[in-house]
Amino acid sequence: MTAPAVRPITATTGAGQRGPVDHERRAQIIAAADQHFRHYGFNKTTVADLAKAIGLSTAYIYKFFDSKKAIGEAICTRCLDAISEQLRIIVAEPTSAADRLRRIYPTLARAGAELFFEERKLHDIVVTAVAENWHSGTNYEEELRRVVRELVVSGREAGEFETETPLEEVCLGIEETLWPFAHPLMLEEKLDKLDTATAAVAGLVLRSLRP
Amino acid sequence: MTAPAVRPITATTGAGQRGPVDHERRAQIIAAADQHFRHYGFNKTTVADLAKAIGLSTAYIYKFFDSKKAIGEAICTRCLDAISEQLRIIVAEPTSAADRLRRIYPTLARAGAELFFEERKLHDIVVTAVAENWHSGTNYEEELRRVVRELVVSGREAGEFETETPLEEVCLGIEETLWPFAHPLMLEEKLDKLDTATAAVAGLVLRSLRP
């Protein structure tokens, strides 16, 4: 009697992803695809083009991703995770909440500018992701919300920030002030004045938080 | 001896516009084109299609506009002027600067939502205008800047707002907080929560302006 066929351990690691988890190959495909798409354009490239360019078979790529969109989502998630990571580092620092909140703005803007744009050309995956409302953006939005709330709560507990205004209202207001620096299409319009714009908004927000 | 041919009085009334100024026909063409484009799509319609639909000859339309883009720009300008007009009315009211500034946010957001979207479908002229960075947007941006400065100066003169922070910095910060409600692509993402979002941001800005 032969052993029953065993299904390999698989898990979905993101929208449209499949096959082995934690596979180094997955990360390699994402990195290679990112470079290829930046160069040749996401919309103009097929999975077959991509496979050929990075020296893999189309079938092999389909082991990990069920569509070109799934690869695109993985690239976006990778970009946005890299930005979130930088924000997380700031949030975890042992300085005042005001200092950390102030630094969120330029960090968000500069990291976004570096990751979404290469030589000032907006990555066309980002344009497609925004237009089609991809899932990756939703997670990022939630992450920004968590960052804001954590800093506001921390500043309130330390007596740095006013506590009269309802917490929800304060957090929602601050989140909105982050969007001009978080949204790639808004960011694109002010690549030339990121430093003055982020300083002005961070200053405004901190003045609004005075007890 | 016959009289020399007299060139009709002409003036450019906007990018790509030509022919007689103040001509009722121009406004009629813009209004009809707006309705037609909303229905059939700006990108999918030619000037010939448009002319046929509104019962004019293509040549007649070309008397007023040198391209489809010029008609699109005129439609955008008409939309944005209508929003600016509503903001101007608020700025001119005899109430406190704080009250006027607070009302700028919901007015901007609601007017934009009404004019850019019809039954929640974003006017595709707007998408094209944003993508191609049409001139109409630049003027609107300047108008928003004027509104902000006028209200801040008025509030400072009346002793309502703090005067320690440099005026330029305060104005720049406030302008950035308007963008999430002024930019059609940002507005589209929050049509469901315009009231809470505008109230939260207006509240934040007013707290930042406390003396």
Tab-separated table of C-alpha atoms in Angstrom:
chain	number	residue	atom	x	y	z
A	1	MET	CA	0.000	0.000	0.000
A	2	THR	CA	1.462	3.321	-1.026
A	3	ALA	CA	1.281	6.408	1.176
A	4	PRO	CA	-1.481	8.826	0.181
A	5	ALA	CA	-0.345	11.803	-1.878
A	6	VAL	CA	0.550	14.550	0.573
A	7	ARG	CA	-0.393	18.098	-0.375
A	8	PRO	CA	2.582	20.359	0.221
A	9	ILE	CA	2.153	22.859	3.061
A	10	THR	CA	0.860	26.015	1.445
A	11	ALA	CA	-0.607	29.217	2.653
A	12	THR	CA	-1.792	32.429	1.159
A	13	THR	CA	0.780	35.057	2.018
A	14	GLY	CA	-1.060	37.912	0.378
A	15	ALA	CA	-3.787	38.647	-2.172
A	16	GLY	CA	-3.362	36.237	-5.102
A	17	GLN	CA	-0.220	34.649	-3.705
A	18	ARG	CA	0.060	30.910	-3.319
A	19	GLY	CA	2.543	28.067	-3.011
A	20	PRO	CA	5.272	27.610	-0.422
A	21	VAL	CA	5.492	30.316	2.260
A	22	ASP	CA	8.798	31.941	3.251
A	23	HIS	CA	10.323	30.796	0.052
A	24	GLU	CA	13.416	32.773	-0.866
A	25	ARG	CA	12.353	32.429	-4.460
A	26	ARG	CA	9.199	34.419	-3.780
A	27	ALA	CA	11.204	37.380	-2.531
A	28	GLN	CA	13.580	37.068	-5.486
A	29	ILE	CA	10.708	37.074	-7.961
A	30	ILE	CA	9.185	40.138	-6.292
A	31	ALA	CA	12.490	42.028	-6.342
A	32	ALA	CA	13.235	41.098	-9.963
A	33	ALA	CA	9.693	41.929	-11.042
A	34	ASP	CA	9.898	45.299	-9.308
A	35	GLN	CA	13.051	46.227	-11.239
A	36	HIS	CA	11.640	44.919	-14.502
A	37	PHE	CA	8.333	46.750	-14.145
A	38	ARG	CA	10.045	50.002	-13.187
A	39	HIS	CA	12.030	49.779	-16.380
A	40	TYR	CA	9.504	48.453	-18.861
A	41	GLY	CA	6.228	49.430	-17.229
A	42	PHE	CA	3.790	47.263	-15.329
A	43	ASN	CA	0.929	47.711	-17.743
A	44	LYS	CA	2.987	46.952	-20.836
A	45	THR	CA	4.562	43.742	-19.507
A	46	THR	CA	2.973	40.278	-19.476
A	47	VAL	CA	3.835	37.528	-17.005
A	48	ALA	CA	5.503	35.710	-19.939
A	49	ASP	CA	7.708	38.775	-20.660
A	50	LEU	CA	8.613	38.989	-17.025
A	51	ALA	CA	9.426	35.265	-16.733
A	52	LYS	CA	11.656	35.447	-19.763
A	53	ALA	CA	13.463	38.547	-18.515
A	54	ILE	CA	14.201	37.111	-15.089
A	55	GLY	CA	15.072	33.672	-16.418
A	56	LEU	CA	12.223	31.621	-15.002
A	57	SER	CA	9.393	29.714	-16.619
A	58	THR	CA	5.920	31.217	-16.595
A	59	ALA	CA	4.685	28.055	-14.857
A	60	TYR	CA	7.220	28.559	-12.078
A	61	ILE	CA	6.041	32.127	-11.461
A	62	TYR	CA	2.442	30.910	-11.386
A	63	LYS	CA	3.438	28.562	-8.562
A	64	PHE	CA	3.801	31.662	-6.396
A	65	PHE	CA	1.368	34.206	-7.840
A	66	ASP	CA	-1.946	33.635	-9.530
A	67	SER	CA	-1.775	36.728	-11.745
A	68	LYS	CA	0.290	39.741	-12.735
A	69	LYS	CA	-1.841	41.806	-10.397
A	70	ALA	CA	-0.814	39.544	-7.497
A	71	ILE	CA	2.843	40.258	-8.279
A	72	GLY	CA	2.035	43.958	-8.446
A	73	GLU	CA	0.264	43.816	-5.084
A	74	ALA	CA	3.281	42.069	-3.568
A	75	ILE	CA	5.561	44.814	-4.910
A	76	CYS	CA	3.296	47.519	-3.483
A	77	THR	CA	3.111	45.770	-0.136
A	78	ARG	CA	6.903	45.534	-0.081
A	79	CYS	CA	7.184	49.294	-0.782
A	80	LEU	CA	4.586	50.248	1.798
A	81	ASP	CA	6.024	47.873	4.402
A	82	ALA	CA	9.395	49.556	3.962
A	83	ILE	CA	7.778	52.945	4.689
A	84	SER	CA	5.827	51.586	7.669
A	85	GLU	CA	9.025	50.079	9.031
A	86	GLN	CA	10.690	53.504	9.043
A	87	LEU	CA	7.696	55.012	10.836
A	88	ARG	CA	7.678	52.155	13.359
A	89	ILE	CA	11.314	52.853	14.186
A	90	ILE	CA	10.459	56.477	14.972
A	91	VAL	CA	7.411	55.539	17.052
A	92	ALA	CA	9.575	53.190	19.154
A	93	GLU	CA	12.193	55.813	20.006
A	94	PRO	CA	12.458	57.038	23.589
A	95	THR	CA	11.940	60.740	22.833
A	96	SER	CA	8.890	62.942	23.432
A	97	ALA	CA	5.705	62.222	21.502
A	98	ALA	CA	5.928	65.705	19.992
A	99	ASP	CA	9.401	65.017	18.644
A	100	ARG	CA	8.360	61.664	17.192
A	101	LEU	CA	5.181	63.046	15.637
A	102	ARG	CA	7.112	65.913	14.074
A	103	ARG	CA	9.529	63.470	12.443
A	104	ILE	CA	6.769	61.240	11.043
A	105	TYR	CA	6.004	63.847	8.360
A	106	PRO	CA	9.384	64.229	6.622
A	107	THR	CA	10.103	60.512	7.014
A	108	LEU	CA	6.819	59.530	5.410
A	109	ALA	CA	7.310	61.999	2.573
A	110	ARG	CA	10.943	61.152	1.843
A	111	ALA	CA	10.486	57.395	2.077
A	112	GLY	CA	7.478	57.636	-0.240
A	113	ALA	CA	9.353	59.819	-2.697
A	114	GLU	CA	12.218	57.316	-2.816
A	115	LEU	CA	10.052	54.238	-3.137
A	116	PHE	CA	7.302	55.404	-5.457
A	117	PHE	CA	9.500	57.448	-7.747
A	118	GLU	CA	12.736	56.643	-9.427
A	119	GLU	CA	14.337	59.583	-11.137
A	120	ARG	CA	11.025	61.387	-10.621
A	121	LYS	CA	9.090	58.886	-12.724
A	122	LEU	CA	6.147	57.486	-10.819
A	123	HIS	CA	6.161	53.718	-10.752
A	124	ASP	CA	3.182	52.784	-12.952
A	125	ILE	CA	2.243	49.967	-10.585
A	126	VAL	CA	1.442	52.659	-8.053
A	127	VAL	CA	-0.797	54.481	-10.514
A	128	THR	CA	-2.640	51.235	-11.268
A	129	ALA	CA	-2.872	50.331	-7.576
A	130	VAL	CA	-4.396	53.712	-6.745
A	131	ALA	CA	-6.784	53.648	-9.707
A	132	GLU	CA	-7.958	50.101	-8.971
A	133	ASN	CA	-7.981	50.542	-5.196
A	134	TRP	CA	-5.715	47.556	-4.500
A	135	HIS	CA	-5.799	45.900	-1.137
A	136	SER	CA	-2.203	46.823	-0.248
A	137	GLY	CA	-3.228	50.464	0.207
A	138	THR	CA	-5.887	49.569	2.771
A	139	ASN	CA	-3.407	47.868	5.071
A	140	TYR	CA	-1.070	50.819	4.803
A	141	GLU	CA	-3.878	53.195	5.696
A	142	GLU	CA	-4.572	51.152	8.835
A	143	GLU	CA	-0.895	51.209	9.720
A	144	LEU	CA	-0.797	55.010	9.453
A	145	ARG	CA	-3.844	55.161	11.692
A	146	ARG	CA	-2.115	53.011	14.312
A	147	VAL	CA	1.000	55.200	14.222
A	148	VAL	CA	-1.046	58.364	14.762
A	149	ARG	CA	-3.089	56.900	17.590
A	150	GLU	CA	-0.051	55.498	19.375
A	151	LEU	CA	1.742	58.847	19.305
A	152	VAL	CA	-1.291	60.862	20.373
A	153	VAL	CA	-2.067	58.510	23.259
A	154	SER	CA	1.569	58.538	24.297
A	155	GLY	CA	1.706	62.357	24.234
A	156	ARG	CA	-1.559	62.618	26.182
A	157	GLU	CA	-0.343	60.215	28.843
A	158	ALA	CA	2.888	62.176	29.210
A	159	GLY	CA	0.934	65.422	29.621
A	160	GLU	CA	2.459	66.835	26.446
A	161	PHE	CA	-0.801	67.142	24.490
A	162	GLU	CA	-4.200	68.624	25.292
A	163	THR	CA	-6.847	66.085	26.318
A	164	GLU	CA	-10.039	68.131	25.983
A	165	THR	CA	-10.801	67.214	22.379
A	166	PRO	CA	-12.102	63.661	21.913
A	167	LEU	CA	-9.268	61.303	21.021
A	168	GLU	CA	-11.044	60.000	17.893
A	169	GLU	CA	-11.487	63.490	16.522
A	170	VAL	CA	-7.859	64.430	17.140
A	171	CYS	CA	-6.596	61.232	15.491
A	172	LEU	CA	-8.867	61.587	12.470
A	173	GLY	CA	-7.748	65.186	11.959
A	174	ILE	CA	-4.063	64.241	12.119
A	175	GLU	CA	-4.540	61.296	9.744
A	176	GLU	CA	-5.991	63.663	7.168
A	177	THR	CA	-2.952	65.920	7.451
A	178	LEU	CA	-0.723	62.935	6.633
A	179	TRP	CA	-2.470	62.124	3.350
A	180	PRO	CA	-0.837	64.831	1.247
A	181	PHE	CA	2.472	63.114	2.062
A	182	ALA	CA	1.265	59.519	2.043
A	183	HIS	CA	-0.684	59.448	-1.195
A	184	PRO	CA	1.663	58.991	-4.169
A	185	LEU	CA	-0.346	61.231	-6.491
A	186	MET	CA	-0.351	64.054	-3.953
A	187	LEU	CA	3.297	63.529	-3.174
A	188	GLU	CA	4.182	63.758	-6.843
A	189	GLU	CA	2.854	67.307	-6.969
A	190	LYS	CA	5.184	68.541	-4.236
A	191	LEU	CA	8.454	66.676	-4.676
A	192	ASP	CA	10.188	70.050	-4.852
A	193	LYS	CA	8.980	71.370	-1.529
A	194	LEU	CA	8.782	68.325	0.722
A	195	ASP	CA	10.891	69.833	3.495
A	196	THR	CA	9.044	73.121	3.860
A	197	ALA	CA	5.632	71.501	3.422
A	198	THR	CA	6.210	68.730	5.968
A	199	ALA	CA	7.702	71.191	8.471
A	200	ALA	CA	4.726	73.533	8.085
A	201	VAL	CA	2.155	70.777	8.594
A	202	ALA	CA	3.996	69.099	11.469
A	203	GLY	CA	4.318	72.502	13.162
A	204	LEU	CA	0.620	73.184	12.689
A	205	VAL	CA	-0.350	69.804	14.135
A	206	LEU	CA	1.911	70.253	17.157
A	207	ARG	CA	0.485	73.713	17.828
A	208	SER	CA	-2.996	72.186	17.705
A	209	LEU	CA	-1.969	69.665	20.390
A	210	ARG	CA	-0.741	72.217	22.938
A	211	PRO	CA	-2.494	71.719	26.288
B	1	MET	CA	-12.801	101.928	-52.833
B	2	THR	CA	-14.060	99.236	-50.485
B	3	ALA	CA	-13.361	99.294	-46.754
B	4	PRO	CA	-10.453	97.100	-45.677
B	5	ALA	CA	-11.444	93.734	-44.208
B	6	VAL	CA	-11.827	94.283	-40.497
B	7	ARG	CA	-10.679	91.482	-38.218
B	8	PRO	CA	-13.375	90.835	-35.662
B	9	ILE	CA	-12.514	91.727	-32.091
B	10	THR	CA	-11.088	88.585	-30.574
B	11	ALA	CA	-9.362	87.685	-27.362
B	12	THR	CA	-8.132	84.583	-25.683
B	13	THR	CA	-10.460	83.930	-22.799
B	14	GLY	CA	-8.660	80.842	-21.603
B	15	ALA	CA	-6.151	78.200	-22.694
B	16	GLY	CA	-6.958	77.194	-26.266
B	17	GLN	CA	-10.034	79.377	-26.480
B	18	ARG	CA	-10.497	81.840	-29.299
B	19	GLY	CA	-13.074	83.824	-31.181
B	20	PRO	CA	-15.568	86.340	-29.862
B	21	VAL	CA	-15.433	87.001	-26.112
B	22	ASP	CA	-18.536	87.045	-23.920
B	23	HIS	CA	-20.423	85.166	-26.515
B	24	GLU	CA	-23.453	83.413	-25.126
B	25	ARG	CA	-22.723	80.629	-27.546
B	26	ARG	CA	-19.432	79.871	-25.808
B	27	ALA	CA	-21.156	79.295	-22.487
B	28	GLN	CA	-23.799	77.191	-24.194
B	29	ILE	CA	-21.179	75.015	-25.862
B	30	ILE	CA	-19.356	74.540	-22.547
B	31	ALA	CA	-22.552	73.582	-20.718
B	32	ALA	CA	-23.679	71.192	-23.460
B	33	ALA	CA	-20.205	69.662	-23.742
B	34	ASP	CA	-20.080	69.157	-19.969
B	35	GLN	CA	-23.351	67.203	-20.011
B	36	HIS	CA	-22.314	65.227	-23.076
B	37	PHE	CA	-18.891	64.304	-21.694
B	38	ARG	CA	-20.347	63.302	-18.316
B	39	HIS	CA	-22.624	60.916	-20.126
B	40	TYR	CA	-20.398	59.512	-22.833
B	41	GLY	CA	-16.937	60.121	-21.428
B	42	PHE	CA	-14.460	62.827	-22.367
B	43	ASN	CA	-11.804	60.472	-23.636
B	44	LYS	CA	-14.171	58.464	-25.829
B	45	THR	CA	-15.778	61.458	-27.536
B	46	THR	CA	-14.392	63.399	-30.502
B	47	VAL	CA	-15.165	67.029	-31.280
B	48	ALA	CA	-17.169	65.748	-34.258
B	49	ASP	CA	-19.286	63.498	-31.975
B	50	LEU	CA	-19.838	66.402	-29.637
B	51	ALA	CA	-20.794	68.808	-32.427
B	52	LYS	CA	-23.306	66.335	-33.817
B	53	ALA	CA	-24.815	65.676	-30.382
B	54	ILE	CA	-25.317	69.341	-29.545
B	55	GLY	CA	-26.480	70.238	-33.044
B	56	LEU	CA	-23.612	72.449	-34.165
B	57	SER	CA	-21.062	72.110	-36.918
B	58	THR	CA	-17.532	71.077	-36.012
B	59	ALA	CA	-16.304	74.249	-37.718
B	60	TYR	CA	-18.540	76.361	-35.502
B	61	ILE	CA	-17.116	74.771	-32.340
B	62	TYR	CA	-13.598	75.358	-33.647
B	63	LYS	CA	-14.448	79.056	-33.860
B	64	PHE	CA	-14.432	79.077	-30.057
B	65	PHE	CA	-12.022	76.328	-29.023
B	66	ASP	CA	-8.909	75.113	-30.745
B	67	SER	CA	-9.131	71.516	-29.473
B	68	LYS	CA	-11.127	69.083	-27.381
B	69	LYS	CA	-8.687	69.725	-24.560
B	70	ALA	CA	-9.543	73.443	-24.684
B	71	ILE	CA	-13.215	72.564	-24.199
B	72	GLY	CA	-12.255	70.271	-21.333
B	73	GLU	CA	-10.185	73.026	-19.714
B	74	ALA	CA	-13.124	75.400	-20.000
B	75	ILE	CA	-15.382	72.847	-18.299
B	76	CYS	CA	-12.865	72.362	-15.497
B	77	THR	CA	-12.454	76.095	-15.053
B	78	ARG	CA	-16.240	76.445	-14.853
B	79	CYS	CA	-16.373	73.726	-12.145
B	80	LEU	CA	-13.507	75.191	-10.156
B	81	ASP	CA	-14.816	78.748	-10.494
B	82	ALA	CA	-18.113	77.576	-9.045
B	83	ILE	CA	-16.281	76.171	-6.012
B	84	SER	CA	-14.130	79.303	-5.624
B	85	GLU	CA	-17.254	81.412	-5.799
B	86	GLN	CA	-18.751	79.547	-2.824
B	87	LEU	CA	-15.532	80.014	-0.862
B	88	ARG	CA	-15.410	83.718	-1.756
B	89	ILE	CA	-18.926	84.179	-0.386
B	90	ILE	CA	-17.824	82.712	2.951
B	91	VAL	CA	-14.651	84.815	3.059
B	92	ALA	CA	-16.723	87.979	2.533
B	93	GLU	CA	-19.125	87.299	5.405
B	94	PRO	CA	-19.001	89.554	8.467
B	95	THR	CA	-18.374	86.787	11.028
B	96	SER	CA	-15.167	85.858	12.878
B	97	ALA	CA	-12.212	84.531	10.888
B	98	ALA	CA	-12.411	81.308	12.915
B	99	ASP	CA	-16.017	80.772	11.904
B	100	ARG	CA	-15.279	81.457	8.249
B	101	LEU	CA	-12.196	79.250	8.198
B	102	ARG	CA	-14.115	76.417	9.824
B	103	ARG	CA	-16.793	76.589	7.143
B	104	ILE	CA	-14.290	76.586	4.276
B	105	TYR	CA	-13.641	72.850	4.801
B	106	PRO	CA	-17.148	71.367	4.454
B	107	THR	CA	-18.022	73.861	1.712
B	108	LEU	CA	-14.937	72.946	-0.313
B	109	ALA	CA	-15.569	69.229	0.146
B	110	ARG	CA	-19.281	69.294	-0.624
B	111	ALA	CA	-18.992	71.619	-3.595
B	112	GLY	CA	-16.196	69.438	-4.992
B	113	ALA	CA	-18.184	66.263	-4.429
B	114	GLU	CA	-21.155	67.736	-6.269
B	115	LEU	CA	-19.200	69.127	-9.161
B	116	PHE	CA	-16.602	66.427	-9.771
B	117	PHE	CA	-18.900	63.482	-9.194
B	118	GLU	CA	-22.324	62.746	-10.507
B	119	GLU	CA	-23.944	59.735	-8.906
B	120	ARG	CA	-20.508	58.962	-7.459
B	121	LYS	CA	-18.915	58.571	-10.857
B	122	LEU	CA	-15.857	60.787	-11.200
B	123	HIS	CA	-16.054	62.990	-14.258
B	124	ASP	CA	-13.345	61.587	-16.547
B	125	ILE	CA	-12.344	65.089	-17.614
B	126	VAL	CA	-11.175	65.594	-14.053
B	127	VAL	CA	-9.077	62.432	-14.154
B	128	THR	CA	-7.482	63.591	-17.408
B	129	ALA	CA	-6.960	67.111	-16.080
B	130	VAL	CA	-5.189	65.800	-12.994
B	131	ALA	CA	-3.092	63.287	-14.944
B	132	GLU	CA	-2.040	65.868	-17.539
B	133	ASN	CA	-1.645	68.698	-15.062
B	134	TRP	CA	-3.979	71.070	-16.879
B	135	HIS	CA	-3.671	74.776	-16.360
B	136	SER	CA	-7.123	75.132	-14.753
B	137	GLY	CA	-5.859	73.376	-11.618
B	138	THR	CA	-3.026	75.857	-11.167
B	139	ASN	CA	-5.367	78.813	-11.007
B	140	TYR	CA	-7.574	77.037	-8.529
B	141	GLU	CA	-4.573	76.279	-6.339
B	142	GLU	CA	-3.711	79.985	-6.302
B	143	GLU	CA	-7.278	80.850	-5.409
B	144	LEU	CA	-7.217	78.460	-2.428
B	145	ARG	CA	-3.971	80.070	-1.337
B	146	ARG	CA	-5.553	83.538	-1.463
B	147	VAL	CA	-8.550	82.369	0.576
B	148	VAL	CA	-6.312	80.905	3.291
B	149	ARG	CA	-4.107	83.965	3.518
B	150	GLU	CA	-7.025	86.366	3.640
B	151	LEU	CA	-8.652	84.481	6.518
B	152	VAL	CA	-5.434	84.061	8.489
B	153	VAL	CA	-4.518	87.729	8.121
B	154	SER	CA	-8.038	88.748	9.071
B	155	GLY	CA	-7.975	86.511	12.174
B	156	ARG	CA	-4.559	87.828	13.198
B	157	GLU	CA	-5.653	91.422	12.840
B	158	ALA	CA	-8.720	90.752	14.956
B	159	GLY	CA	-6.577	89.140	17.671
B	160	GLU	CA	-8.324	85.799	17.166
B	161	PHE	CA	-5.244	83.882	16.005
B	162	GLU	CA	-1.715	83.509	17.351
B	163	THR	CA	0.877	85.683	15.637
B	164	GLU	CA	4.133	84.076	16.808
B	165	THR	CA	4.513	81.609	13.950
B	166	PRO	CA	5.597	83.211	10.661
B	167	LEU	CA	2.571	83.954	8.487
B	168	GLU	CA	3.998	82.065	5.499
B	169	GLU	CA	4.473	78.906	7.520
B	170	VAL	CA	0.968	79.049	8.970
B	171	CYS	CA	-0.594	79.592	5.547
B	172	LEU	CA	1.410	76.797	3.923
B	173	GLY	CA	0.416	74.368	6.677
B	174	ILE	CA	-3.271	75.229	6.330
B	175	GLU	CA	-3.144	74.944	2.527
B	176	GLU	CA	-1.838	71.398	2.875
B	177	THR	CA	-4.731	70.497	5.165
B	178	LEU	CA	-7.165	71.645	2.473
B	179	TRP	CA	-5.787	69.329	-0.215
B	180	PRO	CA	-7.470	66.141	0.967
B	181	PHE	CA	-10.776	67.952	0.323
B	182	ALA	CA	-9.747	69.933	-2.734
B	183	HIS	CA	-8.111	67.221	-4.809
B	184	PRO	CA	-10.735	65.154	-6.665
B	185	LEU	CA	-8.827	61.885	-6.314
B	186	MET	CA	-8.441	62.357	-2.576
B	187	LEU	CA	-12.033	63.470	-2.216
B	188	GLU	CA	-13.243	60.373	-4.033
B	189	GLU	CA	-11.776	58.182	-1.313
B	190	LYS	CA	-13.781	59.824	1.443
B	191	LEU	CA	-17.158	60.681	-0.016
B	192	ASP	CA	-18.736	58.669	2.803
B	193	LYS	CA	-17.161	60.593	5.650
B	194	LEU	CA	-16.911	64.161	4.412
B	195	ASP	CA	-18.683	65.692	7.404
B	196	THR	CA	-16.641	64.027	10.141
B	197	ALA	CA	-13.362	64.420	8.242
B	198	THR	CA	-13.856	68.120	7.466
B	199	ALA	CA	-14.980	68.837	11.043
B	200	ALA	CA	-11.931	67.038	12.459
B	201	VAL	CA	-9.473	68.912	10.264
B	202	ALA	CA	-11.129	72.309	10.692
B	203	GLY	CA	-11.111	71.760	14.456
B	204	LEU	CA	-7.447	70.808	14.398
B	205	VAL	CA	-6.510	73.888	12.364
B	206	LEU	CA	-8.467	76.206	14.647
B	207	ARG	CA	-6.817	74.710	17.740
B	208	SER	CA	-3.448	75.312	16.087
B	209	LEU	CA	-4.344	78.985	15.650
B	210	ARG	CA	-5.206	79.681	19.306
B	211	PRO	CA	-3.175	82.631	20.626
